[in-house]
PDB file of C-alpha atoms in Angstrom:
ATOM      1  CA  MET A 812      31.082 -36.767 -38.168  1.00 50.00           C
ATOM      2  CA  ASP A 813      28.513 -35.830 -40.933  1.00 61.00           C
ATOM      3  CA  ASN A 814      28.083 -38.660 -43.534  1.00 87.00           C
ATOM      4  CA  GLN A 815      30.674 -41.072 -42.178  1.00 95.00           C
ATOM      5  CA  ILE A 816      29.723 -45.196 -42.748  1.00 98.00           C
ATOM      6  CA  ALA A 817      28.693 -46.668 -39.399  1.00 98.00           C
ATOM      7  CA  LEU A 818      27.858 -50.956 -39.420  1.00 98.00           C
ATOM      8  CA  VAL A 819      25.675 -52.603 -37.111  1.00 98.00           C
ATOM      9  CA  THR A 820      25.059 -55.768 -37.041  1.00 98.00           C
ATOM     10  CA  GLY A 821      21.179 -57.299 -35.882  1.00 98.00           C
ATOM     11  CA  ALA A 822      19.762 -54.366 -36.548  1.00 98.00           C
ATOM     12  CA  SER A 823      16.188 -54.950 -37.366  1.00 96.00           C
ATOM     13  CA  ARG A 824      15.250 -55.690 -33.857  1.00 95.00           C
ATOM     14  CA  GLY A 825      15.559 -54.498 -29.957  1.00 95.00           C
ATOM     15  CA  ILE A 826      19.126 -52.608 -28.902  1.00 97.00           C
ATOM     16  CA  GLY A 827      20.510 -52.464 -32.987  1.00 98.00           C
ATOM     17  CA  ARG A 828      17.261 -51.125 -33.936  1.00 97.00           C
ATOM     18  CA  ALA A 829      18.251 -48.124 -31.458  1.00 98.00           C
ATOM     19  CA  ILE A 830      21.021 -47.965 -32.179  1.00 98.00           C
ATOM     20  CA  ALA A 831      20.689 -47.876 -36.159  1.00 98.00           C
ATOM     21  CA  ALA A 832      18.587 -44.644 -35.599  1.00 98.00           C
ATOM     22  CA  VAL A 833      20.678 -42.654 -32.931  1.00 98.00           C
ATOM     23  CA  LEU A 834      23.557 -43.255 -34.861  1.00 97.00           C
ATOM     24  CA  GLY A 835      21.215 -41.814 -38.190  1.00 97.00           C
ATOM     25  CA  GLN A 836      20.413 -39.205 -35.840  1.00 96.00           C
ATOM     26  CA  GLN A 837      24.005 -37.682 -35.666  1.00 95.00           C
ATOM     27  CA  GLY A 838      24.328 -37.752 -39.728  1.00 95.00           C
ATOM     28  CA  MET A 839      25.714 -41.327 -40.010  1.00 97.00           C
ATOM     29  CA  ARG A 840      25.337 -43.385 -43.297  1.00 97.00           C
ATOM     30  CA  VAL A 841      23.882 -46.452 -41.738  1.00 98.00           C
ATOM     31  CA  ALA A 842      24.428 -50.441 -42.882  1.00 98.00           C
ATOM     32  CA  GLY A 843      21.894 -52.049 -40.669  1.00 98.00           C
ATOM     33  CA  THR A 844      21.943 -55.891 -40.989  1.00 98.00           C
ATOM     34  CA  ALA A 845      19.350 -59.110 -40.088  1.00 98.00           C
ATOM     35  CA  THR A 846      19.510 -62.429 -40.440  1.00 97.00           C
ATOM     36  CA  THR A 847      16.464 -61.992 -43.330  1.00 97.00           C
ATOM     37  CA  GLU A 848      15.793 -60.458 -46.501  1.00 97.00           C
ATOM     38  CA  GLU A 849      12.020 -59.192 -44.785  1.00 97.00           C
ATOM     39  CA  GLY A 850      14.580 -57.918 -41.752  1.00 97.00           C
ATOM     40  CA  ALA A 851      16.778 -56.270 -43.955  1.00 97.00           C
ATOM     41  CA  GLN A 852      14.103 -54.102 -46.091  1.00 97.00           C
ATOM     42  CA  ARG A 853      12.376 -53.217 -43.210  1.00 97.00           C
ATOM     43  CA  ILE A 854      15.777 -51.698 -41.757  1.00 97.00           C
ATOM     44  CA  GLN A 855      16.041 -50.000 -44.428  1.00 97.00           C
ATOM     45  CA  GLN A 856      12.420 -48.593 -44.979  1.00 97.00           C
ATOM     46  CA  GLU A 857      12.361 -47.089 -41.410  1.00 96.00           C
ATOM     47  CA  LEU A 858      15.601 -45.688 -41.474  1.00 96.00           C
ATOM     48  CA  SER A 859      14.561 -44.191 -44.772  1.00 96.00           C
ATOM     49  CA  SER A 860      11.447 -42.990 -43.523  1.00 96.00           C
ATOM     50  CA  GLN A 861      13.512 -41.981 -40.539  1.00 94.00           C
ATOM     51  CA  GLY A 862      15.730 -39.763 -43.087  1.00 93.00           C
ATOM     52  CA  HIS A 863      18.299 -41.291 -42.703  1.00 94.00           C
ATOM     53  CA  GLU A 864      20.770 -42.217 -45.488  1.00 94.00           C
ATOM     54  CA  ALA A 865      20.386 -46.852 -45.139  1.00 96.00           C
ATOM     55  CA  LEU A 866      21.216 -49.520 -46.327  1.00 97.00           C
ATOM     56  CA  GLY A 867      19.240 -52.957 -44.791  1.00 98.00           C
ATOM     57  CA  LEU A 868      21.537 -55.907 -45.490  1.00 97.00           C
ATOM     58  CA  CYS A 869      20.794 -59.357 -45.099  1.00 97.00           C
ATOM     59  CA  LEU A 870      23.828 -60.951 -43.009  1.00 97.00           C
ATOM     60  CA  ASN A 871      24.315 -64.518 -42.023  1.00 97.00           C
ATOM     61  CA  LEU A 872      27.028 -63.956 -39.015  1.00 97.00           C
ATOM     62  CA  THR A 873      28.502 -67.622 -39.383  1.00 96.00           C
ATOM     63  CA  ASP A 874      28.954 -67.820 -43.054  1.00 97.00           C
ATOM     64  CA  THR A 875      32.363 -65.727 -43.871  1.00 97.00           C
ATOM     65  CA  ALA A 876      30.961 -65.239 -47.655  1.00 98.00           C
ATOM     66  CA  SER A 877      28.069 -63.638 -46.692  1.00 97.00           C
ATOM     67  CA  MET A 878      30.170 -61.329 -44.533  1.00 98.00           C
ATOM     68  CA  ASP A 879      32.633 -60.436 -48.031  1.00 98.00           C
ATOM     69  CA  ALA A 880      29.417 -59.698 -50.367  1.00 97.00           C
ATOM     70  CA  ALA A 881      27.704 -57.827 -47.265  1.00 97.00           C
ATOM     71  CA  LEU A 882      30.616 -55.390 -47.056  1.00 98.00           C
ATOM     72  CA  GLU A 883      30.823 -55.281 -50.983  1.00 98.00           C
ATOM     73  CA  ARG A 884      27.203 -53.886 -51.218  1.00 97.00           C
ATOM     74  CA  ILE A 885      28.139 -51.070 -48.563  1.00 98.00           C
ATOM     75  CA  ASN A 886      31.743 -50.309 -50.352  1.00 97.00           C
ATOM     76  CA  GLN A 887      28.808 -50.469 -54.153  1.00 97.00           C
ATOM     77  CA  THR A 888      26.266 -48.416 -52.370  1.00 97.00           C
ATOM     78  CA  PHE A 889      28.122 -45.848 -50.233  1.00 97.00           C
ATOM     79  CA  GLY A 890      31.271 -45.431 -52.226  1.00 96.00           C
ATOM     80  CA  ALA A 891      33.517 -46.424 -48.526  1.00 97.00           C
ATOM     81  CA  ALA A 892      33.722 -48.756 -45.663  1.00 97.00           C
ATOM     82  CA  PRO A 893      32.854 -48.712 -42.438  1.00 98.00           C
ATOM     83  CA  LEU A 894      34.395 -46.396 -40.170  1.00 98.00           C
ATOM     84  CA  VAL A 895      32.670 -47.358 -37.275  1.00 98.00           C
ATOM     85  CA  LEU A 896      31.478 -51.001 -36.224  1.00 98.00           C
ATOM     86  CA  VAL A 897      28.834 -51.934 -33.353  1.00 98.00           C
ATOM     87  CA  ASN A 898      28.900 -55.271 -33.244  1.00 98.00           C
ATOM     88  CA  ASN A 899      25.546 -56.118 -31.719  1.00 98.00           C
ATOM     89  CA  ALA A 900      24.325 -58.708 -32.731  1.00 97.00           C
ATOM     90  CA  GLY A 901      23.329 -62.118 -30.857  1.00 96.00           C
ATOM     91  CA  ILE A 902      22.050 -64.757 -30.056  1.00 96.00           C
ATOM     92  CA  THR A 903      21.106 -67.408 -26.651  1.00 95.00           C
ATOM     93  CA  ARG A 904      20.362 -70.835 -25.791  1.00 96.00           C
ATOM     94  CA  ASP A 905      20.110 -71.449 -22.651  1.00 95.00           C
ATOM     95  CA  ASN A 906      20.319 -74.421 -20.922  1.00 95.00           C
ATOM     96  CA  LEU A 907      21.413 -75.473 -17.751  1.00 96.00           C
ATOM     97  CA  MET A 908      25.195 -76.515 -17.782  1.00 97.00           C
ATOM     98  CA  MET A 909      24.312 -80.222 -16.860  1.00 96.00           C
ATOM     99  CA  ARG A 910      21.564 -80.199 -20.153  1.00 96.00           C
ATOM    100  CA  MET A 911      23.501 -78.056 -22.459  1.00 97.00           C
ATOM    101  CA  LYS A 912      24.273 -79.402 -25.938  1.00 98.00           C
ATOM    102  CA  ASP A 913      27.608 -79.047 -27.460  1.00 98.00           C
ATOM    103  CA  GLU A 914      25.215 -77.776 -30.300  1.00 98.00           C
ATOM    104  CA  GLU A 915      24.392 -74.564 -28.133  1.00 98.00           C
ATOM    105  CA  TRP A 916      27.813 -73.881 -26.845  1.00 98.00           C
ATOM    106  CA  ASP A 917      28.501 -74.048 -30.336  1.00 98.00           C
ATOM    107  CA  ALA A 918      26.338 -72.019 -31.735  1.00 98.00           C
ATOM    108  CA  ILE A 919      26.489 -69.252 -29.560  1.00 98.00           C
ATOM    109  CA  ILE A 920      30.071 -69.122 -29.187  1.00 98.00           C
ATOM    110  CA  ALA A 921      30.191 -68.590 -33.545  1.00 98.00           C
ATOM    111  CA  THR A 922      27.661 -65.878 -33.439  1.00 98.00           C
ATOM    112  CA  ASN A 923      28.428 -64.381 -30.313  1.00 98.00           C
ATOM    113  CA  LEU A 924      32.000 -64.345 -30.266  1.00 98.00           C
ATOM    114  CA  SER A 925      33.683 -66.086 -33.423  1.00 98.00           C
ATOM    115  CA  ALA A 926      31.712 -63.612 -36.187  1.00 98.00           C
ATOM    116  CA  VAL A 927      32.932 -60.324 -34.081  1.00 98.00           C
ATOM    117  CA  PHE A 928      36.190 -61.576 -35.214  1.00 98.00           C
ATOM    118  CA  GLN A 929      35.387 -62.544 -38.582  1.00 98.00           C
ATOM    119  CA  LEU A 930      33.561 -58.945 -39.261  1.00 98.00           C
ATOM    120  CA  THR A 931      35.676 -56.643 -37.255  1.00 98.00           C
ATOM    121  CA  LYS A 932      39.334 -58.382 -39.372  1.00 97.00           C
ATOM    122  CA  ARG A 933      37.188 -57.101 -42.072  1.00 97.00           C
ATOM    123  CA  CYS A 934      36.306 -53.452 -41.105  1.00 98.00           C
ATOM    124  CA  MET A 935      39.642 -52.678 -39.904  1.00 96.00           C
ATOM    125  CA  ARG A 936      42.232 -51.913 -42.606  1.00 93.00           C
ATOM    126  CA  ALA A 937      39.619 -49.806 -43.952  1.00 95.00           C
ATOM    127  CA  MET A 938      39.927 -48.372 -40.048  1.00 97.00           C
ATOM    128  CA  THR A 939      43.963 -48.432 -39.983  1.00 94.00           C
ATOM    129  CA  LYS A 940      44.431 -46.643 -43.051  1.00 92.00           C
ATOM    130  CA  ALA A 941      42.366 -43.979 -42.659  1.00 94.00           C
ATOM    131  CA  ARG A 942      44.083 -43.620 -39.084  1.00 94.00           C
ATOM    132  CA  TYR A 943      40.280 -43.164 -37.600  1.00 97.00           C
ATOM    133  CA  GLY A 944      37.681 -46.007 -36.340  1.00 98.00           C
ATOM    134  CA  ARG A 945      35.322 -46.658 -33.895  1.00 98.00           C
ATOM    135  CA  ILE A 946      34.812 -50.452 -32.842  1.00 98.00           C
ATOM    136  CA  ILE A 947      31.779 -51.444 -30.045  1.00 98.00           C
ATOM    137  CA  ASN A 948      31.223 -54.791 -29.473  1.00 98.00           C
ATOM    138  CA  ILE A 949      27.648 -55.136 -27.098  1.00 98.00           C
ATOM    139  CA  THR A 950      28.712 -57.467 -24.121  1.00 98.00           C
ATOM    140  CA  SER A 951      26.624 -58.169 -21.643  1.00 98.00           C
ATOM    141  CA  VAL A 952      25.787 -57.743 -17.714  1.00 97.00           C
ATOM    142  CA  VAL A 953      25.880 -61.709 -17.342  1.00 97.00           C
ATOM    143  CA  GLY A 954      29.839 -61.271 -18.957  1.00 98.00           C
ATOM    144  CA  PHE A 955      30.688 -59.725 -15.745  1.00 98.00           C
ATOM    145  CA  SER A 956      28.182 -61.864 -13.477  1.00 96.00           C
ATOM    146  CA  GLY A 957      28.098 -65.227 -14.694  1.00 96.00           C
ATOM    147  CA  ASN A 958      23.881 -66.000 -15.489  1.00 94.00           C
ATOM    148  CA  ALA A 959      22.477 -69.674 -14.268  1.00 94.00           C
ATOM    149  CA  GLY A 960      21.496 -71.535 -17.240  1.00 95.00           C
ATOM    150  CA  GLN A 961      24.001 -69.134 -19.510  1.00 96.00           C
ATOM    151  CA  THR A 962      26.856 -70.229 -19.043  1.00 98.00           C
ATOM    152  CA  ASN A 963      27.558 -70.069 -23.059  1.00 98.00           C
ATOM    153  CA  TYR A 964      26.296 -66.826 -23.330  1.00 98.00           C
ATOM    154  CA  ALA A 965      28.132 -65.431 -20.360  1.00 98.00           C
ATOM    155  CA  ALA A 966      31.733 -66.966 -21.898  1.00 98.00           C
ATOM    156  CA  ALA A 967      30.663 -65.309 -25.374  1.00 98.00           C
ATOM    157  CA  LYS A 968      30.102 -61.741 -23.706  1.00 98.00           C
ATOM    158  CA  ALA A 969      33.315 -61.892 -21.864  1.00 98.00           C
ATOM    159  CA  GLY A 970      35.297 -63.033 -24.377  1.00 98.00           C
ATOM    160  CA  LEU A 971      34.110 -60.184 -26.191  1.00 98.00           C
ATOM    161  CA  VAL A 972      35.865 -57.777 -23.233  1.00 98.00           C
ATOM    162  CA  GLY A 973      39.071 -59.545 -23.326  1.00 98.00           C
ATOM    163  CA  PHE A 974      39.082 -59.519 -27.471  1.00 98.00           C
ATOM    164  CA  SER A 975      37.757 -55.859 -27.173  1.00 98.00           C
ATOM    165  CA  LYS A 976      40.863 -55.105 -24.679  1.00 98.00           C
ATOM    166  CA  SER A 977      43.611 -56.523 -27.001  1.00 98.00           C
ATOM    167  CA  LEU A 978      42.896 -54.836 -30.087  1.00 98.00           C
ATOM    168  CA  ALA A 979      42.479 -51.851 -28.734  1.00 98.00           C
ATOM    169  CA  ARG A 980      46.458 -51.888 -27.617  1.00 98.00           C
ATOM    170  CA  GLU A 981      47.195 -53.637 -31.748  1.00 97.00           C
ATOM    171  CA  ILE A 982      45.628 -50.605 -33.525  1.00 96.00           C
ATOM    172  CA  GLY A 983      45.184 -47.691 -30.881  1.00 97.00           C
ATOM    173  CA  ALA A 984      48.529 -46.139 -32.895  1.00 94.00           C
ATOM    174  CA  ARG A 985      45.773 -45.912 -35.667  1.00 95.00           C
ATOM    175  CA  GLY A 986      43.242 -43.419 -34.113  1.00 97.00           C
ATOM    176  CA  VAL A 987      41.317 -46.957 -33.845  1.00 98.00           C
ATOM    177  CA  THR A 988      39.150 -46.923 -30.869  1.00 98.00           C
ATOM    178  CA  VAL A 989      37.778 -50.080 -29.554  1.00 98.00           C
ATOM    179  CA  ASN A 990      34.962 -50.488 -26.373  1.00 98.00           C
ATOM    180  CA  CYS A 991      32.181 -52.443 -25.428  1.00 98.00           C
ATOM    181  CA  VAL A 992      29.010 -51.456 -24.017  1.00 98.00           C
ATOM    182  CA  ALA A 993      27.683 -53.918 -21.681  1.00 98.00           C
ATOM    183  CA  PRO A 994      24.099 -53.412 -21.202  1.00 97.00           C
ATOM    184  CA  GLY A 995      21.662 -55.024 -18.256  1.00 96.00           C
ATOM    185  CA  PHE A 996      18.564 -55.781 -18.166  1.00 94.00           C
ATOM    186  CA  ILE A 997      16.817 -54.504 -21.245  1.00 95.00           C
ATOM    187  CA  ASP A 998      12.708 -54.392 -22.381  1.00 92.00           C
ATOM    188  CA  THR A 999      13.267 -56.731 -25.723  1.00 87.00           C
ATOM    189  CA  ASP A1000      12.308 -59.150 -27.695  1.00 81.00           C
ATOM    190  CA  MET A1001      15.204 -61.560 -26.115  1.00 74.00           C
ATOM    191  CA  THR A1002      14.294 -60.296 -22.322  1.00 80.00           C
ATOM    192  CA  SER A1003      10.563 -60.557 -22.684  1.00 82.00           C
ATOM    193  CA  SER A1004      10.532 -64.584 -22.879  1.00 77.00           C
ATOM    194  CA  LEU A1005      11.474 -63.960 -18.754  1.00 79.00           C
ATOM    195  CA  PRO A1006       8.307 -65.943 -16.588  1.00 83.00           C
ATOM    196  CA  GLU A1007       7.264 -63.474 -14.378  1.00 86.00           C
ATOM    197  CA  PRO A1008       8.321 -64.316 -10.907  1.00 87.00           C
ATOM    198  CA  GLN A1009      12.546 -64.516 -12.593  1.00 82.00           C
ATOM    199  CA  ARG A1010      11.438 -61.056 -13.706  1.00 85.00           C
ATOM    200  CA  GLU A1011      10.236 -59.554 -10.105  1.00 88.00           C
ATOM    201  CA  ALA A1012      13.279 -61.251  -8.965  1.00 88.00           C
ATOM    202  CA  LEU A1013      15.739 -58.941 -11.300  1.00 86.00           C
ATOM    203  CA  LEU A1014      13.960 -55.999 -10.386  1.00 91.00           C
ATOM    204  CA  LYS A1015      14.493 -56.032  -7.116  1.00 94.00           C
ATOM    205  CA  ASN A1016      18.004 -55.841  -7.793  1.00 93.00           C
ATOM    206  CA  ILE A1017      18.626 -52.882  -9.751  1.00 96.00           C
ATOM    207  CA  PRO A1018      18.534 -49.377  -8.494  1.00 96.00           C
ATOM    208  CA  LEU A1019      16.649 -47.785 -10.478  1.00 97.00           C
ATOM    209  CA  GLY A1020      14.045 -49.893 -10.665  1.00 94.00           C
ATOM    210  CA  ARG A1021      13.246 -50.837 -14.053  1.00 94.00           C
ATOM    211  CA  LEU A1022      14.297 -52.820 -16.844  1.00 94.00           C
ATOM    212  CA  GLY A1023      16.299 -50.352 -19.488  1.00 97.00           C
ATOM    213  CA  GLN A1024      15.187 -49.479 -22.714  1.00 97.00           C
ATOM    214  CA  ALA A1025      16.932 -49.977 -25.754  1.00 97.00           C
ATOM    215  CA  GLU A1026      17.375 -46.111 -26.813  1.00 98.00           C
ATOM    216  CA  GLU A1027      19.600 -45.971 -23.372  1.00 98.00           C
ATOM    217  CA  VAL A1028      21.716 -48.310 -25.098  1.00 98.00           C
ATOM    218  CA  ALA A1029      22.102 -46.572 -28.094  1.00 98.00           C
ATOM    219  CA  SER A1030      22.758 -43.331 -26.605  1.00 98.00           C
ATOM    220  CA  ALA A1031      26.108 -45.256 -24.979  1.00 98.00           C
ATOM    221  CA  VAL A1032      27.032 -46.485 -28.024  1.00 98.00           C
ATOM    222  CA  ALA A1033      26.435 -43.201 -29.502  1.00 98.00           C
ATOM    223  CA  PHE A1034      29.001 -41.214 -27.659  1.00 98.00           C
ATOM    224  CA  LEU A1035      31.726 -44.122 -27.968  1.00 98.00           C
ATOM    225  CA  ALA A1036      30.665 -43.308 -31.388  1.00 98.00           C
ATOM    226  CA  SER A1037      31.787 -40.317 -31.183  1.00 97.00           C
ATOM    227  CA  ALA A1038      34.660 -38.210 -32.419  1.00 96.00           C
ATOM    228  CA  GLN A1039      34.427 -37.093 -29.055  1.00 96.00           C
ATOM    229  CA  ALA A1040      35.333 -40.395 -27.447  1.00 98.00           C
ATOM    230  CA  GLY A1041      38.640 -40.884 -28.831  1.00 97.00           C
ATOM    231  CA  TYR A1042      40.565 -40.398 -26.265  1.00 98.00           C
ATOM    232  CA  ILE A1043      38.726 -44.177 -24.992  1.00 98.00           C
ATOM    233  CA  THR A1044      39.624 -47.140 -25.548  1.00 98.00           C
ATOM    234  CA  GLY A1045      39.662 -50.819 -24.138  1.00 98.00           C
ATOM    235  CA  GLU A1046      36.963 -49.785 -21.464  1.00 98.00           C
ATOM    236  CA  THR A1047      33.588 -51.121 -21.107  1.00 98.00           C
ATOM    237  CA  LEU A1048      30.609 -48.687 -20.311  1.00 98.00           C
ATOM    238  CA  HIS A1049      28.429 -50.266 -18.469  1.00 98.00           C
ATOM    239  CA  VAL A1050      24.229 -49.798 -19.174  1.00 98.00           C
ATOM    240  CA  ASN A1051      22.258 -51.527 -16.512  1.00 97.00           C
ATOM    241  CA  GLY A1052      20.197 -49.186 -13.886  1.00 98.00           C
ATOM    242  CA  GLY A1053      23.238 -50.076 -11.113  1.00 97.00           C
ATOM    243  CA  MET A1054      22.455 -53.598 -11.570  1.00 96.00           C
ATOM    244  CA  LEU A1055      26.068 -54.673 -11.459  1.00 96.00           C
ATOM    245  CA  MET A1056      28.632 -52.224  -9.713  1.00 94.00           C
ATOM    246  CA  ASP A1057      32.557 -52.669 -10.642  1.00 78.00           C
TER     247      ASP A1057
ATOM    248  CA  MET B 116      54.358 -48.277 -65.272  1.00 59.00           C
ATOM    249  CA  SER B 117      56.552 -47.608 -62.201  1.00 79.00           C
ATOM    250  CA  SER B 118      59.488 -50.735 -61.747  1.00 92.00           C
ATOM    251  CA  VAL B 119      58.783 -52.411 -58.764  1.00 93.00           C
ATOM    252  CA  GLU B 120      61.545 -50.503 -57.072  1.00 93.00           C
ATOM    253  CA  GLU B 121      59.967 -47.619 -57.514  1.00 94.00           C
ATOM    254  CA  ARG B 122      56.415 -48.943 -56.807  1.00 95.00           C
ATOM    255  CA  VAL B 123      57.507 -50.574 -53.298  1.00 96.00           C
ATOM    256  CA  GLN B 124      60.236 -47.413 -52.376  1.00 95.00           C
ATOM    257  CA  LYS B 125      56.195 -44.975 -52.648  1.00 95.00           C
ATOM    258  CA  ILE B 126      54.912 -48.100 -50.166  1.00 96.00           C
ATOM    259  CA  VAL B 127      57.200 -47.889 -47.886  1.00 96.00           C
ATOM    260  CA  VAL B 128      57.042 -43.795 -47.999  1.00 96.00           C
ATOM    261  CA  GLU B 129      53.219 -43.506 -47.484  1.00 93.00           C
ATOM    262  CA  GLN B 130      53.309 -46.477 -44.737  1.00 92.00           C
ATOM    263  CA  LEU B 131      56.039 -45.647 -42.154  1.00 94.00           C
ATOM    264  CA  GLY B 132      56.162 -41.983 -43.029  1.00 92.00           C
ATOM    265  CA  VAL B 133      59.749 -41.515 -43.606  1.00 95.00           C
ATOM    266  CA  LYS B 134      61.433 -39.777 -46.736  1.00 95.00           C
ATOM    267  CA  ASP B 135      62.354 -40.961 -50.119  1.00 93.00           C
ATOM    268  CA  GLU B 136      66.455 -40.595 -49.295  1.00 94.00           C
ATOM    269  CA  GLU B 137      65.448 -42.865 -46.225  1.00 95.00           C
ATOM    270  CA  VAL B 138      63.988 -45.716 -48.065  1.00 95.00           C
ATOM    271  CA  THR B 139      67.794 -46.956 -49.292  1.00 95.00           C
ATOM    272  CA  PRO B 140      67.876 -51.034 -50.195  1.00 94.00           C
ATOM    273  CA  GLU B 141      70.012 -51.963 -46.870  1.00 95.00           C
ATOM    274  CA  ALA B 142      67.190 -50.034 -45.042  1.00 95.00           C
ATOM    275  CA  SER B 143      65.913 -52.122 -42.311  1.00 96.00           C
ATOM    276  CA  PHE B 144      62.431 -51.425 -41.698  1.00 96.00           C
ATOM    277  CA  VAL B 145      62.395 -51.718 -37.987  1.00 96.00           C
ATOM    278  CA  ASP B 146      65.635 -51.144 -36.835  1.00 96.00           C
ATOM    279  CA  ASP B 147      66.467 -48.383 -39.913  1.00 96.00           C
ATOM    280  CA  LEU B 148      62.720 -46.672 -40.560  1.00 96.00           C
ATOM    281  CA  GLY B 149      61.452 -46.680 -37.696  1.00 94.00           C
ATOM    282  CA  ALA B 150      58.820 -49.910 -37.685  1.00 95.00           C
ATOM    283  CA  ASP B 151      56.450 -51.194 -35.242  1.00 93.00           C
ATOM    284  CA  SER B 152      55.298 -55.302 -35.239  1.00 91.00           C
ATOM    285  CA  LEU B 153      51.899 -53.766 -36.399  1.00 92.00           C
ATOM    286  CA  ASP B 154      53.435 -50.856 -39.159  1.00 94.00           C
ATOM    287  CA  THR B 155      55.780 -54.336 -40.433  1.00 94.00           C
ATOM    288  CA  VAL B 156      52.447 -55.951 -40.990  1.00 93.00           C
ATOM    289  CA  GLU B 157      50.360 -53.551 -42.787  1.00 93.00           C
ATOM    290  CA  LEU B 158      53.147 -52.621 -44.995  1.00 95.00           C
ATOM    291  CA  VAL B 159      53.189 -56.494 -46.226  1.00 95.00           C
ATOM    292  CA  MET B 160      49.353 -56.100 -46.539  1.00 93.00           C
ATOM    293  CA  ALA B 161      50.115 -52.867 -48.709  1.00 94.00           C
ATOM    294  CA  LEU B 162      52.792 -54.902 -50.963  1.00 95.00           C
ATOM    295  CA  GLU B 163      50.658 -57.807 -51.374  1.00 94.00           C
ATOM    296  CA  GLU B 164      47.779 -54.981 -52.317  1.00 92.00           C
ATOM    297  CA  GLU B 165      49.764 -53.435 -55.075  1.00 94.00           C
ATOM    298  CA  PHE B 166      50.914 -55.898 -56.674  1.00 94.00           C
ATOM    299  CA  GLU B 167      47.883 -58.092 -56.302  1.00 93.00           C
ATOM    300  CA  THR B 168      50.377 -61.172 -54.459  1.00 93.00           C
ATOM    301  CA  GLU B 169      49.701 -63.247 -51.257  1.00 93.00           C
ATOM    302  CA  ILE B 170      52.486 -63.336 -48.709  1.00 95.00           C
ATOM    303  CA  PRO B 171      52.465 -66.033 -46.622  1.00 95.00           C
ATOM    304  CA  ASP B 172      53.392 -65.100 -42.850  1.00 93.00           C
ATOM    305  CA  GLU B 173      56.263 -67.330 -43.377  1.00 95.00           C
ATOM    306  CA  ASP B 174      57.844 -65.327 -45.672  1.00 95.00           C
ATOM    307  CA  ALA B 175      56.531 -61.653 -44.431  1.00 94.00           C
ATOM    308  CA  GLU B 176      58.472 -62.631 -41.596  1.00 93.00           C
ATOM    309  CA  LYS B 177      61.925 -62.916 -43.494  1.00 94.00           C
ATOM    310  CA  ILE B 178      61.167 -59.059 -45.488  1.00 95.00           C
ATOM    311  CA  THR B 179      63.123 -57.138 -43.153  1.00 95.00           C
ATOM    312  CA  THR B 180      64.304 -54.584 -45.944  1.00 96.00           C
ATOM    313  CA  VAL B 181      63.600 -52.766 -48.926  1.00 96.00           C
ATOM    314  CA  LYS B 182      65.587 -54.966 -51.270  1.00 96.00           C
ATOM    315  CA  GLN B 183      64.090 -58.170 -49.340  1.00 96.00           C
ATOM    316  CA  ALA B 184      60.909 -56.542 -50.126  1.00 96.00           C
ATOM    317  CA  ILE B 185      61.943 -56.157 -53.621  1.00 95.00           C
ATOM    318  CA  ASP B 186      63.177 -59.523 -54.168  1.00 95.00           C
ATOM    319  CA  TYR B 187      60.517 -61.134 -53.212  1.00 95.00           C
ATOM    320  CA  ILE B 188      58.990 -59.151 -55.276  1.00 95.00           C
ATOM    321  CA  ASN B 189      60.405 -59.742 -58.278  1.00 94.00           C
ATOM    322  CA  ALA B 190      60.697 -63.906 -57.970  1.00 93.00           C
ATOM    323  CA  HIS B 191      56.992 -63.987 -57.396  1.00 90.00           C
ATOM    324  CA  GLN B 192      55.276 -62.095 -59.235  1.00 79.00           C
ATOM    325  CA  ALA B 193      53.321 -63.513 -62.220  1.00 58.00           C
TER     326      ALA B 193
END
């Protein structure tokens, strides 16, 4: 998989940043996206300083023209389309259902679910043509367990699982695998905002007794992105310290 | 420049992995050339790329043989 091109969305922080780094270590050329130009530059600098061939891109996931432009830049820079796609970017708009506004619901569905459809669709053709591809969608333990205050987020994340299984059936014959990685409670900006009592309560339910690290999620992604994982498709790999077991 | 017939034949051969001589005008993609639903979608997309045209789903459904593909392209080419 040397020189293979990987596209990772939401790569400026947290789990996405760790995924971009580990795919770079595996010898892939990594395009990482952020929502701002500064974020894109940071991705490019950081990956380049680690010695990886990299491209930082500013991408608005609610704008398909922005997706087309980003994919065009990847083509121009690397001379080919990505055969590894990691749909990692995600946002939260938590609220109890009774208080949840339509906009909070819509924003989550647009960024966490619809954008995955739109970007994956734009990347699929190159993969089916190449008779090879790895699509990895970052879902969440919450999509399986549910979580008060996250009806929108949990719906989108569970939606990704059904999406992935269906697509896996559609393009398996082309050597393209589609899988999910479901992180549990990972130490990132997204979870650091949780109040201390809630944090304590959560930790009690994690057999490994600690938060996960972004790198621990990234290594699961790297495995599914590898040629060695070629017989795994439509699957979800849970990385949650035992917080939820199927 | 090759003829439309030749270009269509080349695409069908590449896309479906069949032999040149199998791609007769009357050959049905599904019944004679072994295409599945994904093959037929990819075939239409390959035709769209080759001939720089867009084939709407309603029309694509009616393109089931090599001749139908050639006729469609001939009728819709700028």
